[in-house]
Amino acid sequence: MTARDVERSDEQGHGPVPWWADLGAWGAVALMVFGALAAVWVWFRLPGTPEELATEYYGAAKVVAIGLVLGGSALLNRRRSRATDGGETTGAERV
């Protein structure tokens, strides 16, 4: 298996996309929860925790950060789609 087999492209034929590109809002929530659980695991030094804690906290923080970015992007996309789909609303519908 070569690197070319592993890479995938987006719909428009642009370059390779990251593994987390298609997770969506629920995937973002799952990443945030998983990252928080990883940080708690390291905090309590449960079995499997290495001696160097800084690298584990860094890894957990990266997972949470990816989840936050994905979640924010999903919410912004949802807000944009509502604004374009709704068109113009009357004053009574806005309230």
XYZ file of C-alpha atoms in Angstrom:
95
model
C 0.000 0.000 0.000
C 1.507 3.312 -1.042
C 0.892 6.805 0.270
C -1.139 7.508 -2.861
C -3.608 4.757 -1.872
C -4.183 6.322 1.548
C -4.718 9.906 0.385
C -8.135 10.976 -0.706
C -9.335 14.119 -2.424
C -12.353 16.295 -1.801
C -15.319 16.518 -4.178
C -13.831 19.304 -6.276
C -10.594 17.458 -6.928
C -8.427 19.512 -4.615
C -5.507 17.936 -2.798
C -5.697 15.400 0.001
C -8.049 16.150 2.870
C -7.370 15.307 6.530
C -8.952 12.312 8.254
C -11.253 14.494 10.340
C -12.711 16.508 7.441
C -15.993 14.562 7.246
C -16.781 14.106 10.944
C -19.464 16.793 11.265
C -20.954 18.228 14.433
C -21.374 14.941 16.320
C -17.869 13.900 15.400
C -16.627 17.202 16.803
C -18.436 16.545 20.070
C -16.965 13.051 20.193
C -13.451 14.431 19.655
C -13.909 16.979 22.439
C -15.149 14.306 24.846
C -12.388 11.886 23.859
C -9.725 14.563 24.348
C -11.130 15.490 27.747
C -11.198 11.839 28.790
C -7.597 11.438 27.656
C -6.577 14.445 29.751
C -8.412 13.037 32.794
C -6.736 9.667 32.217
C -3.332 11.352 32.318
C -4.309 13.519 35.304
C -5.145 10.476 37.430
C -2.122 8.569 36.055
C -4.196 5.529 35.201
C -2.538 2.422 33.729
C -0.816 3.043 30.442
C 0.190 6.613 31.234
C 3.831 7.256 30.296
C 6.335 8.990 32.550
C 6.443 12.126 30.391
C 3.023 13.703 31.034
C 3.539 16.827 28.939
C 3.372 14.944 25.653
C 0.133 13.246 26.656
C -1.470 16.540 27.677
C -0.316 18.018 24.383
C -1.926 15.171 22.439
C -5.176 15.500 24.360
C -5.183 19.254 23.785
C -4.721 18.739 20.041
C -7.703 16.383 19.892
C -9.876 18.847 21.831
C -8.719 21.734 19.609
C -9.593 19.837 16.435
C -13.012 19.089 17.934
C -13.566 22.739 18.801
C -12.622 23.900 15.315
C -14.863 21.292 13.706
C -17.744 22.157 16.023
C -17.413 25.862 15.359
C -17.218 25.293 11.626
C -20.287 23.063 11.688
C -22.251 25.664 13.635
C -21.201 28.465 11.290
C -22.106 26.354 8.269
C -25.502 25.590 9.772
C -26.110 29.275 10.486
C -25.101 30.225 6.935
C -27.362 27.591 5.402
C -30.310 28.773 7.493
C -29.708 32.354 6.405
C -29.610 31.443 2.714
C -32.476 28.921 2.837
C -34.794 31.155 4.815
C -34.549 34.074 2.461
C -36.361 37.125 3.706
C -38.531 36.747 6.791
C -41.250 38.995 8.073
C -41.022 40.788 11.384
C -43.427 38.311 13.043
C -41.277 35.308 12.056
C -38.112 36.874 13.454
C -39.589 37.369 16.910
